[in-house]
Tab-separated table of C-alpha atoms in Angstrom:
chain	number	residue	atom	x	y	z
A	1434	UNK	CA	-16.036	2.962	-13.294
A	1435	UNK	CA	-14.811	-0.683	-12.743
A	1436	UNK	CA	-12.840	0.142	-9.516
A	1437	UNK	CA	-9.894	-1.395	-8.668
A	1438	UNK	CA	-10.363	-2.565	-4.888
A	1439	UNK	CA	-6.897	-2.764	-3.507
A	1440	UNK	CA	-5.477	-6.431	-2.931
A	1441	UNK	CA	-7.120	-6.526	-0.124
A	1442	UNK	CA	-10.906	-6.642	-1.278
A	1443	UNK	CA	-9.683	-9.678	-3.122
A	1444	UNK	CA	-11.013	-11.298	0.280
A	1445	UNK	CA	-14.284	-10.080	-0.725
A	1446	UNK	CA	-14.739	-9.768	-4.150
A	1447	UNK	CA	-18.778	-9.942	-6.024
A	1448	UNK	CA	-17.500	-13.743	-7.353
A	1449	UNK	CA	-16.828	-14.965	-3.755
A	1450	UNK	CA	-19.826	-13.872	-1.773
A	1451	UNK	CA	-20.849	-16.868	0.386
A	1452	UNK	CA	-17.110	-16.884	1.669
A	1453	UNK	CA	-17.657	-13.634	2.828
A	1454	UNK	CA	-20.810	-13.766	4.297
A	1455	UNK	CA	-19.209	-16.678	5.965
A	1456	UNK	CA	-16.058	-14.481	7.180
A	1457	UNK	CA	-18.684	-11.979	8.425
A	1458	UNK	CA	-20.820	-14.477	10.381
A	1459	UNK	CA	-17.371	-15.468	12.146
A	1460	UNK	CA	-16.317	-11.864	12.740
A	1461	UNK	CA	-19.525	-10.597	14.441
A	1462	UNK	CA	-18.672	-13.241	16.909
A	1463	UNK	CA	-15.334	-12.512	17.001
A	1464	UNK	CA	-12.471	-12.160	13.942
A	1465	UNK	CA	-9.241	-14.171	14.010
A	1466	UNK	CA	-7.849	-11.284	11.698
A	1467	UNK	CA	-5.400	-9.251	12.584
A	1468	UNK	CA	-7.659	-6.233	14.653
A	1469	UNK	CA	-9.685	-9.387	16.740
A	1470	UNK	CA	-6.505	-9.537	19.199
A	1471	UNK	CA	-6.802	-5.577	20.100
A	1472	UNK	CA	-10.849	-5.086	19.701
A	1473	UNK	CA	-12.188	-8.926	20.274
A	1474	UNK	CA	-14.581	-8.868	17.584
A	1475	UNK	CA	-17.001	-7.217	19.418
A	1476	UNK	CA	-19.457	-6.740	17.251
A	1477	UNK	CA	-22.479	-7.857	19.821
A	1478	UNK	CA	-24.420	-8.923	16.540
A	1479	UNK	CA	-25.481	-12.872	16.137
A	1480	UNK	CA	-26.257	-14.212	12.834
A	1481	UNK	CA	-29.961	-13.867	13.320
A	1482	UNK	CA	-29.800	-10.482	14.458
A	1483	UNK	CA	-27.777	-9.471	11.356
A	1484	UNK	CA	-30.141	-10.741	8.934
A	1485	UNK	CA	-33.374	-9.233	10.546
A	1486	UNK	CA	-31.892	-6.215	11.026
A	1487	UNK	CA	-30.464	-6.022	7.560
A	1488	UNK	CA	-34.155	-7.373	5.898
A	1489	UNK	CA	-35.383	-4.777	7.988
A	1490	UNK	CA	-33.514	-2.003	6.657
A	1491	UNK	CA	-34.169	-3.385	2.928
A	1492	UNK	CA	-37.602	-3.661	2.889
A	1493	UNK	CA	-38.060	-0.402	5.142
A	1494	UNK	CA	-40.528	-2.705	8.106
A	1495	UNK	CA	-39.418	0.236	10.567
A	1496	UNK	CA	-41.659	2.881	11.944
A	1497	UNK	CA	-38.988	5.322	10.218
A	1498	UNK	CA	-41.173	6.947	7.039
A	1499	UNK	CA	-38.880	8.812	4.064
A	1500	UNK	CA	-38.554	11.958	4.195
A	1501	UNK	CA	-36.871	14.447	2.076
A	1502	UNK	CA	-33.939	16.415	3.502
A	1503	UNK	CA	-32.191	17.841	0.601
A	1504	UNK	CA	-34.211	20.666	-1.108
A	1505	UNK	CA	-32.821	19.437	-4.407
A	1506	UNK	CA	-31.098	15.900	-5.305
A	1507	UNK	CA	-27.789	17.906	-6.787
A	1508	UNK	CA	-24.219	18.384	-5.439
A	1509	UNK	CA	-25.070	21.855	-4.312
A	1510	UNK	CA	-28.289	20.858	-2.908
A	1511	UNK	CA	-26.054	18.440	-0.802
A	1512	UNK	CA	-23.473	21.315	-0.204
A	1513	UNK	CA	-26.506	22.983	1.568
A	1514	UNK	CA	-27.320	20.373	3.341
A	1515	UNK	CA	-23.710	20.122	4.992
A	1516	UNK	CA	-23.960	23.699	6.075
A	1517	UNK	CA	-26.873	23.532	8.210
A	1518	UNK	CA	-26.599	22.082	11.575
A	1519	UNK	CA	-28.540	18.674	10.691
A	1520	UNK	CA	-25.304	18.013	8.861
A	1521	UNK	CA	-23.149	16.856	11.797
A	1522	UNK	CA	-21.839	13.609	11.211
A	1523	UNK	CA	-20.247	12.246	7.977
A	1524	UNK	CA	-19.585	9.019	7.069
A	1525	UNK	CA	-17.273	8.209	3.904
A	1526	UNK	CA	-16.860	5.040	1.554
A	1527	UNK	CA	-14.097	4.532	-0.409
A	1528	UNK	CA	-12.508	2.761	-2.970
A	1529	UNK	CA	-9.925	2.438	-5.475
A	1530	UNK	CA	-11.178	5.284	-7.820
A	1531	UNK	CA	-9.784	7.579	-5.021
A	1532	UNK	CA	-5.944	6.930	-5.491
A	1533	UNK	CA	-5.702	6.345	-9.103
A	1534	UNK	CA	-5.184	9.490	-9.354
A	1535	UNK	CA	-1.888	9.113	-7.111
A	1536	UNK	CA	-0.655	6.733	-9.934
A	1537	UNK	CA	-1.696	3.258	-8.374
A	1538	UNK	CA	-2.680	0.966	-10.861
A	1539	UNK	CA	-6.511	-0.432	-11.370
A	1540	UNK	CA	-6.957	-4.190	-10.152
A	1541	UNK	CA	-9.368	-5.046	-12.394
A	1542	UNK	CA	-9.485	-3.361	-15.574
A	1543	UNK	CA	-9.443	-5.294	-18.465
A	1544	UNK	CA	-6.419	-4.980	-20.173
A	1545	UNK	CA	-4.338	-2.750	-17.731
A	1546	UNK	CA	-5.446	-3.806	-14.601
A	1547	UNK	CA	-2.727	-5.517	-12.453
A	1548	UNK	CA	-5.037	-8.697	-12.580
A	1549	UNK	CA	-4.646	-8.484	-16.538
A	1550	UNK	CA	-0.600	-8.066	-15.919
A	1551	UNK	CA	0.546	-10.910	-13.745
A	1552	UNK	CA	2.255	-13.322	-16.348
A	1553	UNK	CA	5.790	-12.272	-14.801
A	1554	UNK	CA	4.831	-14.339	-11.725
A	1555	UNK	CA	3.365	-17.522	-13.240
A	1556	UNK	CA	0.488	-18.074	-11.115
A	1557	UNK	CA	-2.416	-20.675	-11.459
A	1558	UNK	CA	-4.852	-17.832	-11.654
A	1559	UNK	CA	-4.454	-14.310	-11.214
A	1560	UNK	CA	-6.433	-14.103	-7.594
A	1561	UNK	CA	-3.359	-16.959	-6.496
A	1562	UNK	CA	-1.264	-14.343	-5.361
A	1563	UNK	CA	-3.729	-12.744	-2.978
A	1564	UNK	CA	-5.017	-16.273	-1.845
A	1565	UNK	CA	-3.709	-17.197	1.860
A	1566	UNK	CA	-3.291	-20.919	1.040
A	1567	UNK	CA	-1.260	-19.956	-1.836
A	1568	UNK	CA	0.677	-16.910	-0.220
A	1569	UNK	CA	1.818	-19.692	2.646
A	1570	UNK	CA	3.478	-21.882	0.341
A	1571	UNK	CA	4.508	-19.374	-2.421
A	1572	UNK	CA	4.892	-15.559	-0.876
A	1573	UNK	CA	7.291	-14.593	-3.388
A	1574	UNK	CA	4.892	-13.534	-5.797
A	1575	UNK	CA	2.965	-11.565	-3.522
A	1576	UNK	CA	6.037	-9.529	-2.219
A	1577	UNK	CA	7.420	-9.261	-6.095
A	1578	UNK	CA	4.377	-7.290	-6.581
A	1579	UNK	CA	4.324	-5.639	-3.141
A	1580	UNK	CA	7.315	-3.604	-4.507
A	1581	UNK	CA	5.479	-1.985	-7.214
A	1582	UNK	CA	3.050	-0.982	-5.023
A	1583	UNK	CA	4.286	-0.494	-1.536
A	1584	UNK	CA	2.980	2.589	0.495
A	1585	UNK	CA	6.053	5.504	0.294
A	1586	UNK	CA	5.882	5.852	-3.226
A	1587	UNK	CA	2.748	7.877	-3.722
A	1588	UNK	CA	1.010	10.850	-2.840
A	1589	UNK	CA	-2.351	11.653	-1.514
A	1590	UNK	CA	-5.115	12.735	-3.896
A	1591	UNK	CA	-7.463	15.512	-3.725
A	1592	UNK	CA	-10.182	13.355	-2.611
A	1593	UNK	CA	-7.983	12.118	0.708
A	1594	UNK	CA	-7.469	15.718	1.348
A	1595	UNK	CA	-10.966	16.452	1.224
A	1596	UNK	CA	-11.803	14.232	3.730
A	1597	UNK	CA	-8.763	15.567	5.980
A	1598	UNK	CA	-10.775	19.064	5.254
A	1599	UNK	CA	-13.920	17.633	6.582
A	1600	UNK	CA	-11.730	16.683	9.758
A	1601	UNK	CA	-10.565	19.954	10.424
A	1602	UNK	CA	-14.140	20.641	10.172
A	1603	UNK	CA	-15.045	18.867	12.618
A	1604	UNK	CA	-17.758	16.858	10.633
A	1605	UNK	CA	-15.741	13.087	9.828
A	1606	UNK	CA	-17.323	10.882	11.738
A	1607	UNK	CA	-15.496	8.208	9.826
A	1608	UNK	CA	-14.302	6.647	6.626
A	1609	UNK	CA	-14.489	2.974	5.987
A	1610	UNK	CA	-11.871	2.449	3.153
A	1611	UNK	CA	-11.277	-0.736	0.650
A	1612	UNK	CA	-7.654	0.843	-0.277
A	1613	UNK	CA	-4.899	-0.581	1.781
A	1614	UNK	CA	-2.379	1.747	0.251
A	1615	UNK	CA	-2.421	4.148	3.752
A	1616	UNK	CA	-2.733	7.127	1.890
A	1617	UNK	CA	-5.877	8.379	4.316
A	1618	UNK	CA	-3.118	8.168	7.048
A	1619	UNK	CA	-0.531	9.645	5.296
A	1620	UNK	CA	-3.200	12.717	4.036
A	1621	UNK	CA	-3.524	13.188	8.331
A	1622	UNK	CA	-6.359	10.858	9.574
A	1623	UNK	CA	-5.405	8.733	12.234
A	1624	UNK	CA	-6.286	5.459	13.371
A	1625	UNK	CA	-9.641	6.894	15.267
A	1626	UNK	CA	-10.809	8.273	11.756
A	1627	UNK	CA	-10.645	4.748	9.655
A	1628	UNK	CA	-12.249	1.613	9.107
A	1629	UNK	CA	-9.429	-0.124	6.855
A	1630	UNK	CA	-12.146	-2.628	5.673
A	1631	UNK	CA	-9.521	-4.634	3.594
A	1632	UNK	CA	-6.687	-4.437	6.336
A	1633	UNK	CA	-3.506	-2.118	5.991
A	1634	UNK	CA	-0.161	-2.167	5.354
A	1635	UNK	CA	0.883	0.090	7.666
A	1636	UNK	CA	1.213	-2.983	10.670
A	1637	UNK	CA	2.222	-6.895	9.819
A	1638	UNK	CA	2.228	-10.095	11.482
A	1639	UNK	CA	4.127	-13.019	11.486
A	1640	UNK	CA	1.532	-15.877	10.100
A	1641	UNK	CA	2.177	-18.503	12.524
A	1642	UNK	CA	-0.837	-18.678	14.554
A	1643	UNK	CA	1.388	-19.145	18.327
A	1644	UNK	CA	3.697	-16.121	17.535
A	1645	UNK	CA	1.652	-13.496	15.600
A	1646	UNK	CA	4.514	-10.803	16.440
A	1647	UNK	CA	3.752	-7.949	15.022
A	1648	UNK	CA	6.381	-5.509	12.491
A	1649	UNK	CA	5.897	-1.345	11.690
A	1650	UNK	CA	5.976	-0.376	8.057
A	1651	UNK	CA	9.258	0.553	8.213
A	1652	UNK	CA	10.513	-2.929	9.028
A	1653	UNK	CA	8.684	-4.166	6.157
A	1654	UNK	CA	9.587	-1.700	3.718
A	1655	UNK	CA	13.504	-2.385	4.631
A	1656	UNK	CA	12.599	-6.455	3.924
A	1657	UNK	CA	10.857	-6.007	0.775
A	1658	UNK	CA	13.251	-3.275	-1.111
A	1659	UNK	CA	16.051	-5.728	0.352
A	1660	UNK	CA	13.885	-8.826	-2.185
A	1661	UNK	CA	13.873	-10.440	0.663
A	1662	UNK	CA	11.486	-12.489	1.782
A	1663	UNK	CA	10.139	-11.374	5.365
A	1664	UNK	CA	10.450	-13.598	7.922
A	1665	UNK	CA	9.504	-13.298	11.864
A	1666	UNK	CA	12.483	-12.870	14.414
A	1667	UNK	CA	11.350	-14.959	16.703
A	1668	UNK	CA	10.629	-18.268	14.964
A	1669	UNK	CA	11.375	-17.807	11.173
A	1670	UNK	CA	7.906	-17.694	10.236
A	1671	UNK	CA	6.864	-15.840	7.224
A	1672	UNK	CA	5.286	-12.259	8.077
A	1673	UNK	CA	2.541	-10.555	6.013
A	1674	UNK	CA	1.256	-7.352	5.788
A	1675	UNK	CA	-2.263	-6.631	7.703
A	1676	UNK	CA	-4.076	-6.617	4.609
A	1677	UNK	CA	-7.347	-9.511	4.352
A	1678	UNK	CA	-6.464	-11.837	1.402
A	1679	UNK	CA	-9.004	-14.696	0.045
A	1680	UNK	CA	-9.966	-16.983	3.144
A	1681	UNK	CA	-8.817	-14.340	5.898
A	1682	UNK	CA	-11.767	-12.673	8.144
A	1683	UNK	CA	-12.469	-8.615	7.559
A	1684	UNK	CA	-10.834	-7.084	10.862
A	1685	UNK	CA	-13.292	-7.020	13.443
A	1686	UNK	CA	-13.302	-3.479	14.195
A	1687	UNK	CA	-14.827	-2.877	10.684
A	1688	UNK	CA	-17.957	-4.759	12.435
A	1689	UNK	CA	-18.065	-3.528	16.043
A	1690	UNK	CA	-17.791	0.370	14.724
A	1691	UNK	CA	-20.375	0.165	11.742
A	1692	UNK	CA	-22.962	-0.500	13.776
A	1693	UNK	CA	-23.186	2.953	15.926
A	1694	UNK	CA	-21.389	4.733	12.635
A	1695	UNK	CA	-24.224	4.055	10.614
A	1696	UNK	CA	-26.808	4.520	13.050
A	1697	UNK	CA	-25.421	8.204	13.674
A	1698	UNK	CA	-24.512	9.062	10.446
A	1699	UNK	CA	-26.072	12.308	8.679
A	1700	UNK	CA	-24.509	12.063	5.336
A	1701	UNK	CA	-22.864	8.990	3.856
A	1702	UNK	CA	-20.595	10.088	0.667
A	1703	UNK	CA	-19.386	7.398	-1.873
A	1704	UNK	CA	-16.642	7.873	-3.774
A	1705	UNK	CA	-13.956	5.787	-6.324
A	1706	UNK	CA	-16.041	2.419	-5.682
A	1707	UNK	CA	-17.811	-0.156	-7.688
A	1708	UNK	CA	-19.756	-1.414	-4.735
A	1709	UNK	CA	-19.532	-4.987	-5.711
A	1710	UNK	CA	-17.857	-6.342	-3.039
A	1711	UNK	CA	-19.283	-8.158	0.138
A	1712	UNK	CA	-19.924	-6.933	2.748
A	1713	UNK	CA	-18.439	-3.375	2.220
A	1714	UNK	CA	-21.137	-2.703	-0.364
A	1715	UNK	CA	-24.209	-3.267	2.233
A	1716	UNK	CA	-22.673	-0.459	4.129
A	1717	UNK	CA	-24.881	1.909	1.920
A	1718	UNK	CA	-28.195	0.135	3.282
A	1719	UNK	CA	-27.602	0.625	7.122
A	1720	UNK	CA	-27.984	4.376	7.099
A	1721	UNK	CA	-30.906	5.473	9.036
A	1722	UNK	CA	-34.001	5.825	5.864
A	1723	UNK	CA	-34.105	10.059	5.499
A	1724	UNK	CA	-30.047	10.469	5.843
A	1725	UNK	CA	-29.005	11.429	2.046
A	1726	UNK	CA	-26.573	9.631	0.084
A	1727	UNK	CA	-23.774	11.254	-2.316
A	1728	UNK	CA	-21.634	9.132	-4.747
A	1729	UNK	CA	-19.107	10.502	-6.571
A	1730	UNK	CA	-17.616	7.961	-9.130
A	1731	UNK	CA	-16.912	8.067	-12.918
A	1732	UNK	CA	-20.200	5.738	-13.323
A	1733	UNK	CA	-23.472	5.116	-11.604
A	1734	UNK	CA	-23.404	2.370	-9.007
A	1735	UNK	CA	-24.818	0.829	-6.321
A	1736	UNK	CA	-28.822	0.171	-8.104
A	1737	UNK	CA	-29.943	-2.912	-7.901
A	1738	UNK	CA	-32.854	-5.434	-7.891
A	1739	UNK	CA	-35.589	-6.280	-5.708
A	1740	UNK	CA	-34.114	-9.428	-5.200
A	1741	UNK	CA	-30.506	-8.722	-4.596
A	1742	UNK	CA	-31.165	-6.221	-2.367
A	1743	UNK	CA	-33.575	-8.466	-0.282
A	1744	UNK	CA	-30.318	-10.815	-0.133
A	1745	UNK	CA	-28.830	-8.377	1.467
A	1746	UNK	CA	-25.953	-8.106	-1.423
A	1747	UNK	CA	-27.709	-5.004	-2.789
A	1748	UNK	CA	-27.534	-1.297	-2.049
A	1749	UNK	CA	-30.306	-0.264	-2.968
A	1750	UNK	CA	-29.759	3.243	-4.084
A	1751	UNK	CA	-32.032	5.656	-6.541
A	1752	UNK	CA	-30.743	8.090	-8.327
A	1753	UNK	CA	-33.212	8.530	-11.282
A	1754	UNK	CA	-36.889	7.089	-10.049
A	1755	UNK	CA	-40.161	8.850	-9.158
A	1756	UNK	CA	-39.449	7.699	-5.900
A	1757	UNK	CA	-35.999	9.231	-5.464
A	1758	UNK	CA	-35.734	11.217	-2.633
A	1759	UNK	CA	-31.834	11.244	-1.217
A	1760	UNK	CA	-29.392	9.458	-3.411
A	1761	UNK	CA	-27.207	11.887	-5.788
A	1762	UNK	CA	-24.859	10.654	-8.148
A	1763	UNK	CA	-22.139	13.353	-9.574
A	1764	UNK	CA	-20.315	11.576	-12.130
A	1765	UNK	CA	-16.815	12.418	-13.289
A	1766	UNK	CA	-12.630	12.054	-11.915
A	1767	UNK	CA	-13.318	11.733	-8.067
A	1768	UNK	CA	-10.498	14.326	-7.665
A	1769	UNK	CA	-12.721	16.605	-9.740
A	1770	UNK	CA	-16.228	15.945	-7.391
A	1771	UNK	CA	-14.341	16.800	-4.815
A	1772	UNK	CA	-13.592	20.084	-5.733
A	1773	UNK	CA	-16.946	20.799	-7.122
A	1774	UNK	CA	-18.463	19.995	-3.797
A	1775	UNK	CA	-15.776	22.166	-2.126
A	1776	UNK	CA	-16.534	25.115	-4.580
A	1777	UNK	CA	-20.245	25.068	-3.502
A	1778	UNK	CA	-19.402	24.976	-0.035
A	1779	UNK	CA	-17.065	27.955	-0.345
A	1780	UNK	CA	-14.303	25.700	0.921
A	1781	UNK	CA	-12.311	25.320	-2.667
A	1782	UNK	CA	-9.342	27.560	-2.180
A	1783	UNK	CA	-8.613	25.740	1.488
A	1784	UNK	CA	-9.017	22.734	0.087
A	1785	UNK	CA	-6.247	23.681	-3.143
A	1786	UNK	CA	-4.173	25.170	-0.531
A	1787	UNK	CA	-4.250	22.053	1.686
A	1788	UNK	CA	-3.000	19.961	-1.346
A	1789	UNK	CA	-0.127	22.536	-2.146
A	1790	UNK	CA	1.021	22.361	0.967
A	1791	UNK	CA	1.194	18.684	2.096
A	1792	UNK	CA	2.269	18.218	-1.507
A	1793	UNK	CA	4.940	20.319	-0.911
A	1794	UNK	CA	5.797	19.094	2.461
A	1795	UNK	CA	5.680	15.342	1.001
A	1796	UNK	CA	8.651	16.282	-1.684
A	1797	UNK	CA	10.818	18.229	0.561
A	1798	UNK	CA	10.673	15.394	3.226
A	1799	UNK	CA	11.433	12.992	0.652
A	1800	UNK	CA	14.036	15.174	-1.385
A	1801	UNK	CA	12.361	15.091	-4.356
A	1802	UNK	CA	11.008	17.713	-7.265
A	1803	UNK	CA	7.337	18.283	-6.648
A	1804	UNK	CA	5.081	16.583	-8.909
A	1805	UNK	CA	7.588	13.087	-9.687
A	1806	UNK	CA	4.863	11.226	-7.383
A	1807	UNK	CA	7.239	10.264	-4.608
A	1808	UNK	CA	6.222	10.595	-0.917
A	1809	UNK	CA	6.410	9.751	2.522
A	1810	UNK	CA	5.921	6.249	4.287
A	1811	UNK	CA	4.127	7.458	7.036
A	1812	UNK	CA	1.494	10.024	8.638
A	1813	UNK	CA	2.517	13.690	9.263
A	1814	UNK	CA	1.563	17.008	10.600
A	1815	UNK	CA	1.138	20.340	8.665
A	1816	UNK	CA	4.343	22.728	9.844
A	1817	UNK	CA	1.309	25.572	9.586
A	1818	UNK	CA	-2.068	23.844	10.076
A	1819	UNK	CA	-4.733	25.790	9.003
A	1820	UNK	CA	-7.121	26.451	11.700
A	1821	UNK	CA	-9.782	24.040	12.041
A	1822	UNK	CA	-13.248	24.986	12.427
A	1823	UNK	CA	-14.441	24.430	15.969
A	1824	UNK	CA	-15.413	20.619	16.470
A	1825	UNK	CA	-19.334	20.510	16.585
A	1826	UNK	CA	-20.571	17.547	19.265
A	1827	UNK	CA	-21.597	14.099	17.751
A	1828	UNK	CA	-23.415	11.253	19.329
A	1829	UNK	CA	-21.590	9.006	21.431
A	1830	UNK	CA	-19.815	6.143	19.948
A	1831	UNK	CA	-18.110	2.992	21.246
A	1832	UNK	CA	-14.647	3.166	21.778
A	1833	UNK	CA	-12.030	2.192	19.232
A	1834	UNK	CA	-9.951	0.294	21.713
């Protein structure tokens, strides 16, 4: 599927791939995004060490040798994998493809993508209004469009409730997400649970760089539906929304965390993403070499050549070869994987009733028939949580703070 990466990955996009290999040399030293304040980039990773490490991991030079752990490369073979105790740790990527379903328009699909829609605003070129340059001299584009799309109006999808499942099952280790729409929060993982890759709009800062104070979503919210344009209290600045826009750095936790994530991770699972955008795609090449790979997406992605991959801007998966060993692709509606996998694992009827429920809890807090798509701004709990599985112990991992 040609995934629409929320506005975020517009920092990163496939056409702008030496700026971001730029951005991530300065964020493994330490980010001037908006995390490096409250984590201090610390990453611990020079350049050097991030490119032998990474050509490492690409052209397998490690003592590690393949070996196959899943008795069969399907979805239930992978469903059997995640019920045996070598299963402990999961590690999810996500993109776009996983709140379409919510009603959140594509990015860039031709045609009806929002990049395909932005006449209205008369910009230079359609990536303008997610350019920093351009956002500090002309934000009323950017916040034009931020009402069409601001987090409040939309529900979680099956997939975000999956994950929430794997929570209560004590097996998320994590999920790095491109979406910037806060619908993993508002679906019940908190701040310990993510890697918002592409920033969040759940926290903004004013842009001047000796003020940076910072504003809730609910401040924001209140600014935008007013059309007005949001400006700091203390010194009249203009304040953004924490998401990374062309020319800002990825937030520097996404750095300092991947690097014991993916060293502990025992199943990495894909889902809604095109994997064409830097860095966030290598993410699939720093699992350790025998820990299996699942990608659920409406197309195959994340194959690539020899020489990309030695680049380090491939992924390197294999679905189809002789060689293939751990990679699965199950292609078809995200939602719809989701509840295949859940079916095999005996977990579909939790999983349905999990949806019902926050579903049903979204509407009534917002006053609203179920099903017209509104819901809440913000993370909540279950009035009857279902109870969770009993937490199984995972290696030991930095802290987030």
């Amino acid at each position: 599927m040609e995934s629409r990466e929320d506005p975020g990955a517009a920092a990163t996009s496939s056409a702008s791939n030496e700026a971001d290999a730029a951005a991530e040399r300065e964020a493994a030293s330490g980010s001037s995004g908006s995390d490096s304040d409250d984590e201090g980039g610390a990453s611990g990773l020079t350049e050097m060490e991030f490119l032998r490490n990474l050509l490492s991991r690409t052209l397998n030079l490690g003592s590690e040798k393949p070996e196959k752990v899943l008795d069969e490369l399907t979805l239930e073979g992978v469903s059997r994998y995640m019920l045996t105790e070598k299963c402990k740790n999961v590690v999810f990527m996500v993109g776009a493809g996983i709140s379409t379903a919510a009603g959140i328009p594509d990015f860039r699909s031709p045609g009806t993508g929002l990049y395909a829609n932005l006449q209205q605003y008369n910009l230079p070129y359609p990536e303008a209004i997610f350019e920093i340059n351009y956002f500090k001299k002309h934000p009323e584009p950017f916040f034009a469009l931020a009402r069409e799309l601001y987090p409040g109006q939309f529900k979680p999808t099956v997939c975000h409730y999956f994950m929430r499942l794997l929570k209560e099952k004590g097996l998320l280790l994590r999920c790095y997400t491109q979406n910037i729409d806060t619908l993993e929060r508002v679906a019940g993982l908190d701040h310990e649970d993510l890697v918002e890759a592409h920033g969040t709009f759940f926290t903004s800062h004013c842009i001047s760089p000796t003020c940076k104070k910072m504003y809730s979503l609910e401040w924001m919210k209140e600014k935008i539906f007013s059309s007005l344009i949001p400006k700091c209290e203390k010194c009249q600045s203009v304040v953004k929304p924490d998401i990374v826009f062309f020319g800002e750095n990825l937030p520097s936790r996404f750095f300092s965390l991947m690097q014991s994530d993916f060293q502990n991770v025992d199943l990495l699972i894909i889902m809604g993403t095109s994997l064409q955008v830097q860095p966030f795609a290598s993410l699939v090449a720093r699992v350790p070499t025998n820990t299996p790979r699942l990608l659920i997406n409406k197309e195959k992605t994340g194959e690539s050549d020899p020489f990309m991959s030695l680049m380090g801007f491939g992924c390197g998966m294999d679905f189809d070869s002789e060689k293939a060993y751990r990679d699965v692709a199950w292609l078809g509606d995200c939602d719809e994987g989701c509840y295949a996998l859940a079916e095999f694992l005996g977990w579909k009827k939790e999983l349905e009733d999990l949806v019902k429920s926050e579903h049903a809890t979204i509407d009534a807090k917002s006053g609203q028939a179920v099903g017209d798509g509104a819901s809440a701004s913000r993370p909540h709990k279950k009035d009857h949580q279902q109870k969770p599985s009993p937490k199984r112990e995972r290696p030991p991992h930095p802290q987030d703070e």
